[in-house]
mmCIF file of C-alpha atoms in Angstrom:
data_model
loop_
_atom_site.group_PDB
_atom_site.id
_atom_site.type_symbol
_atom_site.label_atom_id
_atom_site.label_comp_id
_atom_site.label_asym_id
_atom_site.label_seq_id
_atom_site.Cartn_x
_atom_site.Cartn_y
_atom_site.Cartn_z
ATOM 1 C CA UNK A 1 236.028 61.044 103.207
ATOM 2 C CA UNK A 2 236.765 62.420 99.776
ATOM 3 C CA UNK A 3 236.637 59.696 97.147
ATOM 4 C CA UNK A 4 239.825 59.318 95.199
ATOM 5 C CA UNK A 5 240.931 56.943 92.510
ATOM 6 C CA UNK A 6 242.343 53.720 93.906
ATOM 7 C CA UNK A 7 245.846 54.571 92.668
ATOM 8 C CA UNK A 8 245.657 57.980 94.380
ATOM 9 C CA UNK A 9 244.502 56.336 97.583
ATOM 10 C CA UNK A 10 247.297 53.754 97.398
ATOM 11 C CA UNK A 11 249.893 56.548 97.160
ATOM 12 C CA UNK A 12 248.270 58.406 100.039
ATOM 13 C CA UNK A 13 248.349 55.217 102.144
ATOM 14 C CA UNK A 14 251.992 54.570 101.259
ATOM 15 C CA UNK A 15 252.896 58.100 102.421
ATOM 16 C CA UNK A 16 250.802 57.995 105.604
ATOM 17 C CA UNK A 17 252.015 54.522 106.659
ATOM 18 C CA UNK A 18 255.570 55.439 105.677
ATOM 19 C CA UNK A 19 255.445 58.349 108.118
ATOM 20 C CA UNK A 20 254.248 55.963 110.842
ATOM 21 C CA UNK A 21 256.960 53.421 109.994
ATOM 22 C CA UNK A 22 259.647 56.109 110.250
ATOM 23 C CA UNK A 23 258.475 57.817 113.435
ATOM 24 C CA UNK A 24 257.161 55.057 115.657
ATOM 25 C CA UNK A 25 260.333 54.590 117.686
ATOM 26 C CA UNK A 26 259.469 52.806 120.928
ATOM 27 C CA UNK A 27 257.927 49.699 119.363
ATOM 28 C CA UNK A 28 254.258 48.696 119.354
ATOM 29 C CA UNK A 29 253.029 51.335 121.825
ATOM 30 C CA UNK A 30 254.173 54.238 119.645
ATOM 31 C CA UNK A 31 252.949 52.503 116.503
ATOM 32 C CA UNK A 32 249.378 51.976 117.771
ATOM 33 C CA UNK A 33 249.223 55.520 119.108
ATOM 34 C CA UNK A 34 250.320 56.968 115.752
ATOM 35 C CA UNK A 35 247.788 54.751 113.936
ATOM 36 C CA UNK A 36 244.956 55.932 116.212
ATOM 37 C CA UNK A 37 246.039 59.523 115.799
ATOM 38 C CA UNK A 38 246.465 59.378 112.031
ATOM 39 C CA UNK A 39 243.460 57.344 110.913
ATOM 40 C CA UNK A 40 240.887 58.096 113.622
ATOM 41 C CA UNK A 41 241.682 61.620 114.816
ATOM 42 C CA UNK A 42 243.508 63.588 112.181
ATOM 43 C CA UNK A 43 242.092 62.167 108.955
ATOM 44 C CA UNK A 44 238.881 60.593 110.336
ATOM 45 C CA UNK A 45 239.083 57.807 107.734
ATOM 46 C CA UNK A 46 238.076 55.232 110.360
ATOM 47 C CA UNK A 47 235.905 55.540 113.482
ATOM 48 C CA UNK A 48 237.169 54.621 116.951
ATOM 49 C CA UNK A 49 234.557 51.813 117.145
ATOM 50 C CA UNK A 50 235.709 50.407 113.810
ATOM 51 C CA UNK A 51 239.322 50.504 114.994
ATOM 52 C CA UNK A 52 238.384 48.509 118.112
ATOM 53 C CA UNK A 53 236.520 45.964 116.007
ATOM 54 C CA UNK A 54 239.505 45.634 113.657
ATOM 55 C CA UNK A 55 241.796 45.120 116.626
ATOM 56 C CA UNK A 56 239.495 42.392 117.971
ATOM 57 C CA UNK A 57 239.667 40.572 114.618
ATOM 58 C CA UNK A 58 243.469 40.907 114.592
ATOM 59 C CA UNK A 59 243.668 39.221 117.983
ATOM 60 C CA UNK A 60 241.832 36.236 116.520
ATOM 61 C CA UNK A 61 244.475 35.997 113.752
ATOM 62 C CA UNK A 62 247.881 34.327 114.164
ATOM 63 C CA UNK A 63 251.053 36.388 114.079
ATOM 64 C CA UNK A 64 251.735 40.042 114.826
ATOM 65 C CA UNK A 65 248.472 41.893 115.551
ATOM 66 C CA UNK A 66 249.773 45.223 114.269
ATOM 67 C CA UNK A 67 250.676 43.781 110.873
ATOM 68 C CA UNK A 68 247.171 42.289 110.604
ATOM 69 C CA UNK A 69 245.719 45.680 111.599
ATOM 70 C CA UNK A 70 247.720 47.291 108.797
ATOM 71 C CA UNK A 71 246.218 44.770 106.354
ATOM 72 C CA UNK A 72 242.641 45.489 107.527
ATOM 73 C CA UNK A 73 242.987 49.278 107.434
ATOM 74 C CA UNK A 74 244.683 49.102 104.016
ATOM 75 C CA UNK A 75 241.909 46.914 102.607
ATOM 76 C CA UNK A 76 239.142 49.081 104.069
ATOM 77 C CA UNK A 77 240.598 52.254 102.547
ATOM 78 C CA UNK A 78 242.225 51.071 99.333
ATOM 79 C CA UNK A 79 241.351 47.446 98.493
ATOM 80 C CA UNK A 80 244.128 45.047 97.469
ATOM 81 C CA UNK A 81 246.407 47.913 96.392
ATOM 82 C CA UNK A 82 245.729 49.562 99.719
ATOM 83 C CA UNK A 83 246.924 46.436 101.552
ATOM 84 C CA UNK A 84 250.167 46.327 99.554
ATOM 85 C CA UNK A 85 250.778 50.079 99.946
ATOM 86 C CA UNK A 86 250.053 50.017 103.685
ATOM 87 C CA UNK A 87 252.297 47.019 104.390
ATOM 88 C CA UNK A 88 255.132 48.476 102.328
ATOM 89 C CA UNK A 89 254.705 51.884 103.950
ATOM 90 C CA UNK A 90 254.789 50.583 107.522
ATOM 91 C CA UNK A 91 257.349 47.821 107.151
ATOM 92 C CA UNK A 92 260.031 49.023 104.718
ATOM 93 C CA UNK A 93 261.233 51.970 106.834
ATOM 94 C CA UNK A 94 260.773 50.217 110.185
ATOM 95 C CA UNK A 95 262.508 47.032 109.019
ATOM 96 C CA UNK A 96 265.396 49.040 107.539
ATOM 97 C CA UNK A 97 265.817 50.995 110.784
ATOM 98 C CA UNK A 98 265.600 47.756 112.814
ATOM 99 C CA UNK A 99 268.462 46.290 110.746
ATOM 100 C CA UNK A 100 270.550 49.458 111.144
ATOM 101 C CA UNK A 101 269.941 49.499 114.903
ATOM 102 C CA UNK A 102 270.872 45.819 115.096
ATOM 103 C CA UNK A 103 274.118 46.488 113.255
ATOM 104 C CA UNK A 104 274.851 49.501 115.487
ATOM 105 C CA UNK A 105 273.814 47.863 118.744
ATOM 106 C CA UNK A 106 276.772 45.467 118.632
ATOM 107 C CA UNK A 107 279.130 48.439 118.898
ATOM 108 C CA UNK A 108 277.455 50.128 121.865
ATOM 109 C CA UNK A 109 275.739 47.344 123.809
ATOM 110 C CA UNK A 110 278.158 47.451 126.735
ATOM 111 C CA UNK A 111 278.160 51.226 127.082
ATOM 112 C CA UNK A 112 276.794 52.501 130.408
ATOM 113 C CA UNK A 113 275.413 55.590 128.655
ATOM 114 C CA UNK A 114 273.273 53.452 126.335
ATOM 115 C CA UNK A 115 271.911 51.499 129.300
ATOM 116 C CA UNK A 116 271.038 54.707 131.175
ATOM 117 C CA UNK A 117 269.268 56.158 128.123
ATOM 118 C CA UNK A 118 267.304 52.936 127.596
ATOM 119 C CA UNK A 119 266.279 52.884 131.259
ATOM 120 C CA UNK A 120 264.690 56.274 130.620
ATOM 121 C CA UNK A 121 263.064 55.348 127.308
ATOM 122 C CA UNK A 122 261.385 52.108 128.429
ATOM 123 C CA UNK A 123 259.030 53.620 131.068
ATOM 124 C CA UNK A 124 258.123 56.297 128.487
ATOM 125 C CA UNK A 125 256.911 53.567 126.096
ATOM 126 C CA UNK A 126 254.813 52.244 128.992
ATOM 127 C CA UNK A 127 253.243 55.695 129.438
ATOM 128 C CA UNK A 128 252.411 55.778 125.719
ATOM 129 C CA UNK A 129 250.849 52.306 126.048
ATOM 130 C CA UNK A 130 248.660 53.687 128.857
ATOM 131 C CA UNK A 131 247.349 56.358 126.490
ATOM 132 C CA UNK A 132 246.667 53.709 123.827
ATOM 133 C CA UNK A 133 244.607 51.716 126.373
ATOM 134 C CA UNK A 134 242.651 54.849 127.261
ATOM 135 C CA UNK A 135 241.968 55.611 123.574
ATOM 136 C CA UNK A 136 240.639 52.069 123.119
ATOM 137 C CA UNK A 137 238.517 52.172 126.276
ATOM 138 C CA UNK A 138 236.922 55.510 125.370
ATOM 139 C CA UNK A 139 234.441 54.393 122.636
ATOM 140 C CA UNK A 140 233.438 51.353 124.732
ATOM 141 C CA UNK A 141 232.749 53.491 127.794
ATOM 142 C CA UNK A 142 230.851 56.041 125.687
ATOM 143 C CA UNK A 143 228.535 53.377 124.242
ATOM 144 C CA UNK A 144 227.978 51.781 127.648
ATOM 145 C CA UNK A 145 227.174 55.156 129.239
ATOM 146 C CA UNK A 146 224.503 55.762 126.601
ATOM 147 C CA UNK A 147 222.919 52.439 127.555
ATOM 148 C CA UNK A 148 222.730 53.271 131.245
ATOM 149 C CA UNK A 149 224.465 52.763 134.563
ATOM 150 C CA UNK A 150 224.163 48.969 134.521
ATOM 151 C CA UNK A 151 225.929 48.522 131.182
ATOM 152 C CA UNK A 152 228.633 50.976 132.245
ATOM 153 C CA UNK A 153 229.236 49.152 135.539
ATOM 154 C CA UNK A 154 229.373 45.753 133.799
ATOM 155 C CA UNK A 155 231.769 47.027 131.117
ATOM 156 C CA UNK A 156 234.158 48.527 133.662
ATOM 157 C CA UNK A 157 233.983 45.347 135.774
ATOM 158 C CA UNK A 158 234.775 43.156 132.729
ATOM 159 C CA UNK A 159 237.716 45.395 131.783
ATOM 160 C CA UNK A 160 239.085 45.046 135.321
ATOM 161 C CA UNK A 161 238.538 41.260 135.265
ATOM 162 C CA UNK A 162 240.418 40.930 131.970
ATOM 163 C CA UNK A 163 243.328 43.016 133.288
ATOM 164 C CA UNK A 164 243.579 40.981 136.508
ATOM 165 C CA UNK A 165 243.206 37.650 134.705
ATOM 166 C CA UNK A 166 246.103 38.563 132.401
ATOM 167 C CA UNK A 167 248.444 40.369 134.792
ATOM 168 C CA UNK A 168 247.823 38.759 138.204
ATOM 169 C CA UNK A 169 246.646 35.260 137.253
ATOM 170 C CA UNK A 170 248.793 35.197 134.063
ATOM 171 C CA UNK A 171 246.123 33.308 132.133
ATOM 172 C CA UNK A 172 246.872 32.818 128.410
ATOM 173 C CA UNK A 173 245.555 35.619 126.151
ATOM 174 C CA UNK A 174 243.381 33.217 124.123
ATOM 175 C CA UNK A 175 241.630 31.955 127.263
ATOM 176 C CA UNK A 176 240.884 35.487 128.472
ATOM 177 C CA UNK A 177 239.629 36.584 125.042
ATOM 178 C CA UNK A 178 237.255 33.628 124.709
ATOM 179 C CA UNK A 179 236.118 33.951 128.321
ATOM 180 C CA UNK A 180 235.385 37.670 128.014
ATOM 181 C CA UNK A 181 233.598 37.181 124.685
ATOM 182 C CA UNK A 182 231.385 34.453 126.164
ATOM 183 C CA UNK A 183 230.660 36.489 129.323
ATOM 184 C CA UNK A 184 229.753 39.593 127.335
ATOM 185 C CA UNK A 185 227.217 37.700 125.205
ATOM 186 C CA UNK A 186 225.259 36.915 128.391
ATOM 187 C CA UNK A 187 225.653 40.070 130.473
ATOM 188 C CA UNK A 188 225.746 42.899 127.910
ATOM 189 C CA UNK A 189 222.889 43.915 125.606
ATOM 190 C CA UNK B 1 275.680 26.236 106.959
ATOM 191 C CA UNK B 2 272.183 27.696 107.069
ATOM 192 C CA UNK B 3 269.627 26.140 104.744
ATOM 193 C CA UNK B 4 267.553 29.168 103.587
ATOM 194 C CA UNK B 5 264.387 27.202 102.903
ATOM 195 C CA UNK B 6 264.371 25.421 106.258
ATOM 196 C CA UNK B 7 265.321 28.683 107.991
ATOM 197 C CA UNK B 8 262.299 30.390 106.420
ATOM 198 C CA UNK B 9 260.000 27.484 107.303
ATOM 199 C CA UNK B 10 261.082 27.688 110.969
ATOM 200 C CA UNK B 11 260.266 31.420 111.088
ATOM 201 C CA UNK B 12 256.960 30.893 109.283
ATOM 202 C CA UNK B 13 255.946 28.061 111.603
ATOM 203 C CA UNK B 14 256.743 30.151 114.683
ATOM 204 C CA UNK B 15 254.684 33.044 113.328
ATOM 205 C CA UNK B 16 251.717 30.877 112.246
ATOM 206 C CA UNK B 17 251.381 29.270 115.661
ATOM 207 C CA UNK B 18 251.753 32.471 117.647
ATOM 208 C CA UNK B 19 249.460 35.245 118.677
ATOM 209 C CA UNK B 20 251.008 38.632 119.288
ATOM 210 C CA UNK B 21 254.584 39.713 118.710
ATOM 211 C CA UNK B 22 256.525 37.708 121.305
ATOM 212 C CA UNK B 23 254.777 34.362 121.428
ATOM 213 C CA UNK B 24 256.816 33.066 118.490
ATOM 214 C CA UNK B 25 259.872 33.169 120.763
ATOM 215 C CA UNK B 26 259.755 29.678 122.342
ATOM 216 C CA UNK B 27 259.410 27.925 119.002
ATOM 217 C CA UNK B 28 262.245 29.896 117.350
ATOM 218 C CA UNK B 29 264.444 29.538 120.412
ATOM 219 C CA UNK B 30 264.092 25.771 120.389
ATOM 220 C CA UNK B 31 264.502 25.344 116.622
ATOM 221 C CA UNK B 32 267.337 27.794 115.902
ATOM 222 C CA UNK B 33 269.376 26.741 118.929
ATOM 223 C CA UNK B 34 268.770 23.108 118.016
ATOM 224 C CA UNK B 35 270.096 23.714 114.495
ATOM 225 C CA UNK B 36 273.039 25.762 115.898
ATOM 226 C CA UNK B 37 271.967 28.701 113.728
ATOM 227 C CA UNK B 38 271.660 31.102 116.692
ATOM 228 C CA UNK B 39 273.089 31.591 120.169
ATOM 229 C CA UNK B 40 271.176 32.572 123.302
ATOM 230 C CA UNK B 41 272.560 36.126 123.514
ATOM 231 C CA UNK B 42 271.186 36.973 120.063
ATOM 232 C CA UNK B 43 267.636 36.481 121.344
ATOM 233 C CA UNK B 44 268.035 38.952 124.213
ATOM 234 C CA UNK B 45 269.631 41.497 121.911
ATOM 235 C CA UNK B 46 266.930 41.121 119.256
ATOM 236 C CA UNK B 47 264.135 41.501 121.840
ATOM 237 C CA UNK B 48 265.681 44.714 123.182
ATOM 238 C CA UNK B 49 266.000 46.188 119.694
ATOM 239 C CA UNK B 50 262.390 45.262 118.878
ATOM 240 C CA UNK B 51 261.290 47.458 121.762
ATOM 241 C CA UNK B 52 263.147 50.587 120.693
ATOM 242 C CA UNK B 53 262.974 50.401 116.920
ATOM 243 C CA UNK B 54 259.917 51.732 115.029
ATOM 244 C CA UNK B 55 257.021 49.455 114.103
ATOM 245 C CA UNK B 56 255.530 46.554 116.052
ATOM 246 C CA UNK B 57 257.579 44.921 118.841
ATOM 247 C CA UNK B 58 257.160 41.762 116.780
ATOM 248 C CA UNK B 59 259.853 43.129 114.453
ATOM 249 C CA UNK B 60 262.305 41.670 116.958
ATOM 250 C CA UNK B 61 262.429 38.655 114.619
ATOM 251 C CA UNK B 62 263.781 40.931 111.866
ATOM 252 C CA UNK B 63 266.618 41.779 114.209
ATOM 253 C CA UNK B 64 267.072 38.078 114.996
ATOM 254 C CA UNK B 65 267.135 37.313 111.275
ATOM 255 C CA UNK B 66 269.752 40.021 110.689
ATOM 256 C CA UNK B 67 271.912 38.810 113.571
ATOM 257 C CA UNK B 68 271.850 35.175 112.536
ATOM 258 C CA UNK B 69 271.773 35.355 108.718
ATOM 259 C CA UNK B 70 272.412 38.968 107.657
ATOM 260 C CA UNK B 71 270.174 40.823 105.211
ATOM 261 C CA UNK B 72 268.872 37.538 103.769
ATOM 262 C CA UNK B 73 267.763 36.499 107.270
ATOM 263 C CA UNK B 74 265.978 39.813 107.803
ATOM 264 C CA UNK B 75 264.146 39.463 104.468
ATOM 265 C CA UNK B 76 263.102 35.848 105.114
ATOM 266 C CA UNK B 77 261.875 36.837 108.594
ATOM 267 C CA UNK B 78 259.905 39.728 107.050
ATOM 268 C CA UNK B 79 258.087 37.428 104.608
ATOM 269 C CA UNK B 80 257.441 34.973 107.445
ATOM 270 C CA UNK B 81 255.639 37.607 109.545
ATOM 271 C CA UNK B 82 253.646 39.176 106.694
ATOM 272 C CA UNK B 83 252.104 35.953 105.311
ATOM 273 C CA UNK B 84 250.210 34.858 108.480
ATOM 274 C CA UNK B 85 248.886 38.407 108.957
ATOM 275 C CA UNK B 86 247.027 38.107 105.639
ATOM 276 C CA UNK B 87 244.843 35.446 107.297
ATOM 277 C CA UNK B 88 243.068 38.364 108.976
ATOM 278 C CA UNK B 89 241.226 38.831 105.666
ATOM 279 C CA UNK B 90 239.661 35.377 106.134
ATOM 280 C CA UNK B 91 238.797 36.181 109.756
ATOM 281 C CA UNK B 92 237.187 39.463 108.619
ATOM 282 C CA UNK B 93 235.222 37.623 105.910
ATOM 283 C CA UNK B 94 233.834 35.166 108.470
ATOM 284 C CA UNK B 95 232.980 38.057 110.751
ATOM 285 C CA UNK B 96 231.136 39.865 107.925
ATOM 286 C CA UNK B 97 228.995 36.736 107.437
ATOM 287 C CA UNK B 98 227.972 36.362 111.045
ATOM 288 C CA UNK B 99 227.896 40.049 112.027
ATOM 289 C CA UNK B 100 224.095 40.210 111.676
ATOM 290 C CA UNK B 101 223.503 37.585 114.342
ATOM 291 C CA UNK B 102 222.514 39.111 117.665
ATOM 292 C CA UNK B 103 225.095 37.464 119.862
ATOM 293 C CA UNK B 104 228.027 38.518 117.662
ATOM 294 C CA UNK B 105 227.884 42.165 118.751
ATOM 295 C CA UNK B 106 228.064 41.055 122.395
ATOM 296 C CA UNK B 107 230.961 38.789 121.502
ATOM 297 C CA UNK B 108 232.933 41.594 119.840
ATOM 298 C CA UNK B 109 232.219 43.904 122.777
ATOM 299 C CA UNK B 110 233.647 41.289 125.126
ATOM 300 C CA UNK B 111 236.764 41.021 122.976
ATOM 301 C CA UNK B 112 237.155 44.825 122.877
ATOM 302 C CA UNK B 113 236.953 44.933 126.672
ATOM 303 C CA UNK B 114 239.600 42.218 126.907
ATOM 304 C CA UNK B 115 241.779 44.230 124.492
ATOM 305 C CA UNK B 116 241.808 47.155 126.915
ATOM 306 C CA UNK B 117 242.829 44.720 129.671
ATOM 307 C CA UNK B 118 245.579 43.408 127.389
ATOM 308 C CA UNK B 119 246.948 46.925 126.781
ATOM 309 C CA UNK B 120 246.921 47.675 130.512
ATOM 310 C CA UNK B 121 248.754 44.402 131.109
ATOM 311 C CA UNK B 122 251.428 45.400 128.581
ATOM 312 C CA UNK B 123 251.794 48.687 130.467
ATOM 313 C CA UNK B 124 252.207 46.760 133.722
ATOM 314 C CA UNK B 125 254.696 44.296 132.203
ATOM 315 C CA UNK B 126 256.894 47.051 130.765
ATOM 316 C CA UNK B 127 256.935 48.850 134.112
ATOM 317 C CA UNK B 128 257.967 45.686 135.953
ATOM 318 C CA UNK B 129 260.524 44.183 133.598
ATOM 319 C CA UNK B 130 263.328 46.099 135.273
ATOM 320 C CA UNK B 131 263.673 47.575 138.722
ATOM 321 C CA UNK B 132 261.499 50.642 138.128
ATOM 322 C CA UNK B 133 261.535 53.083 141.039
ATOM 323 C CA UNK B 134 259.535 56.303 141.401
ATOM 324 C CA UNK B 135 261.666 58.066 138.782
ATOM 325 C CA UNK B 136 260.550 55.477 136.234
ATOM 326 C CA UNK B 137 256.900 56.080 137.144
ATOM 327 C CA UNK B 138 257.506 59.815 136.837
ATOM 328 C CA UNK B 139 258.934 59.353 133.320
ATOM 329 C CA UNK B 140 255.948 57.142 132.372
ATOM 330 C CA UNK B 141 253.485 59.743 133.713
ATOM 331 C CA UNK B 142 255.272 62.585 131.912
ATOM 332 C CA UNK B 143 255.306 60.624 128.629
ATOM 333 C CA UNK B 144 251.592 59.861 129.049
ATOM 334 C CA UNK B 145 250.820 63.543 129.683
ATOM 335 C CA UNK B 146 252.917 64.842 126.798
ATOM 336 C CA UNK B 147 251.469 62.272 124.375
ATOM 337 C CA UNK B 148 247.910 63.032 125.534
ATOM 338 C CA UNK B 149 248.480 66.771 125.012
ATOM 339 C CA UNK B 150 249.046 66.036 121.292
ATOM 340 C CA UNK B 151 251.479 68.968 120.983
ATOM 341 C CA UNK B 152 254.686 66.952 121.187
ATOM 342 C CA UNK B 153 255.935 64.449 118.594
ATOM 343 C CA UNK B 154 256.504 60.894 119.910
ATOM 344 C CA UNK B 155 260.134 60.903 118.788
ATOM 345 C CA UNK B 156 260.663 64.075 120.860
ATOM 346 C CA UNK B 157 258.966 62.467 123.887
ATOM 347 C CA UNK B 158 261.235 59.408 123.661
ATOM 348 C CA UNK B 159 264.311 61.614 123.172
ATOM 349 C CA UNK B 160 263.388 63.580 126.316
ATOM 350 C CA UNK B 161 262.897 60.299 128.207
ATOM 351 C CA UNK B 162 266.303 59.111 126.979
ATOM 352 C CA UNK B 163 267.888 62.364 128.131
ATOM 353 C CA UNK B 164 266.200 61.972 131.534
ATOM 354 C CA UNK B 165 267.575 58.407 131.716
ATOM 355 C CA UNK B 166 271.067 59.710 130.899
ATOM 356 C CA UNK B 167 270.886 62.310 133.682
ATOM 357 C CA UNK B 168 269.241 60.029 136.294
ATOM 358 C CA UNK B 169 270.852 56.627 135.821
ATOM 359 C CA UNK B 170 274.281 57.223 134.317
#
């Protein structure tokens, strides 16, 4: 990454996060996908492994994980100014649009057309979420494959266990996180 | 009459004792309904808007703030969700201290694996929250494919999905 002055970096972060805050219609799924694409793929400011580690730390923090992720990425790239620029960039446009949609929704909420359109949009956000999951699984699978068949098999089995524990057994997220963390300490290198 | 300070404290409390965007719902539901500062329908509406609007789904509380207390409500809700997120800096500082210990890397790997499970669960929950038939799965698969191809902007993908919804379900 090219080194820039911290003020230059703060402006760059404000612009980049602003673009995410404006375009990420479809809620969290679109937002995470755009973050992965912008910071990991296009600009390569952050590695996929680092992104996964950040996300893990965000899950251990109260409140909205994506806002905490914004704080971590902002700090990593631009220090305290980076945090402020990143939060402002992501939240000002998205909060403004949320308010406008809220004001507009009252007028159209009973329209059959709006319901039909939403019924199309919601599965699309699920598809985007599937891609986000795949992007997060990729660096983990790559590392495990380097370590051999056993590590790969264990990693895939743990991923499956976590999914089933959350979706079929409906265990609380905190319980699954702690359980998986404890299991991994014993079974993974 | 809404008391702005108490209103803010209720939002902050809900956010501080939650993890993830929706888990602040029960606390807010209880408190705001109890104070007669919100009605039930406003929660459903705010949750729906949080799912379509840009940014985290957790921004549904901004919508709730706007519905119940106008622009001031939205601003107070915004401050209430940003403050707890800053605690991640403390979590990261603790992690930096213990990162050299052997078992910590295993621990973080376990959490990363659980994160993938969490994302897959979100996928599953979205697909099941309404009666999704094969057309819904087709839309999800198409959106996945288009997003993975990297040639189509997300806004365009969602617009196409909306158009498909209009044609299929009207």
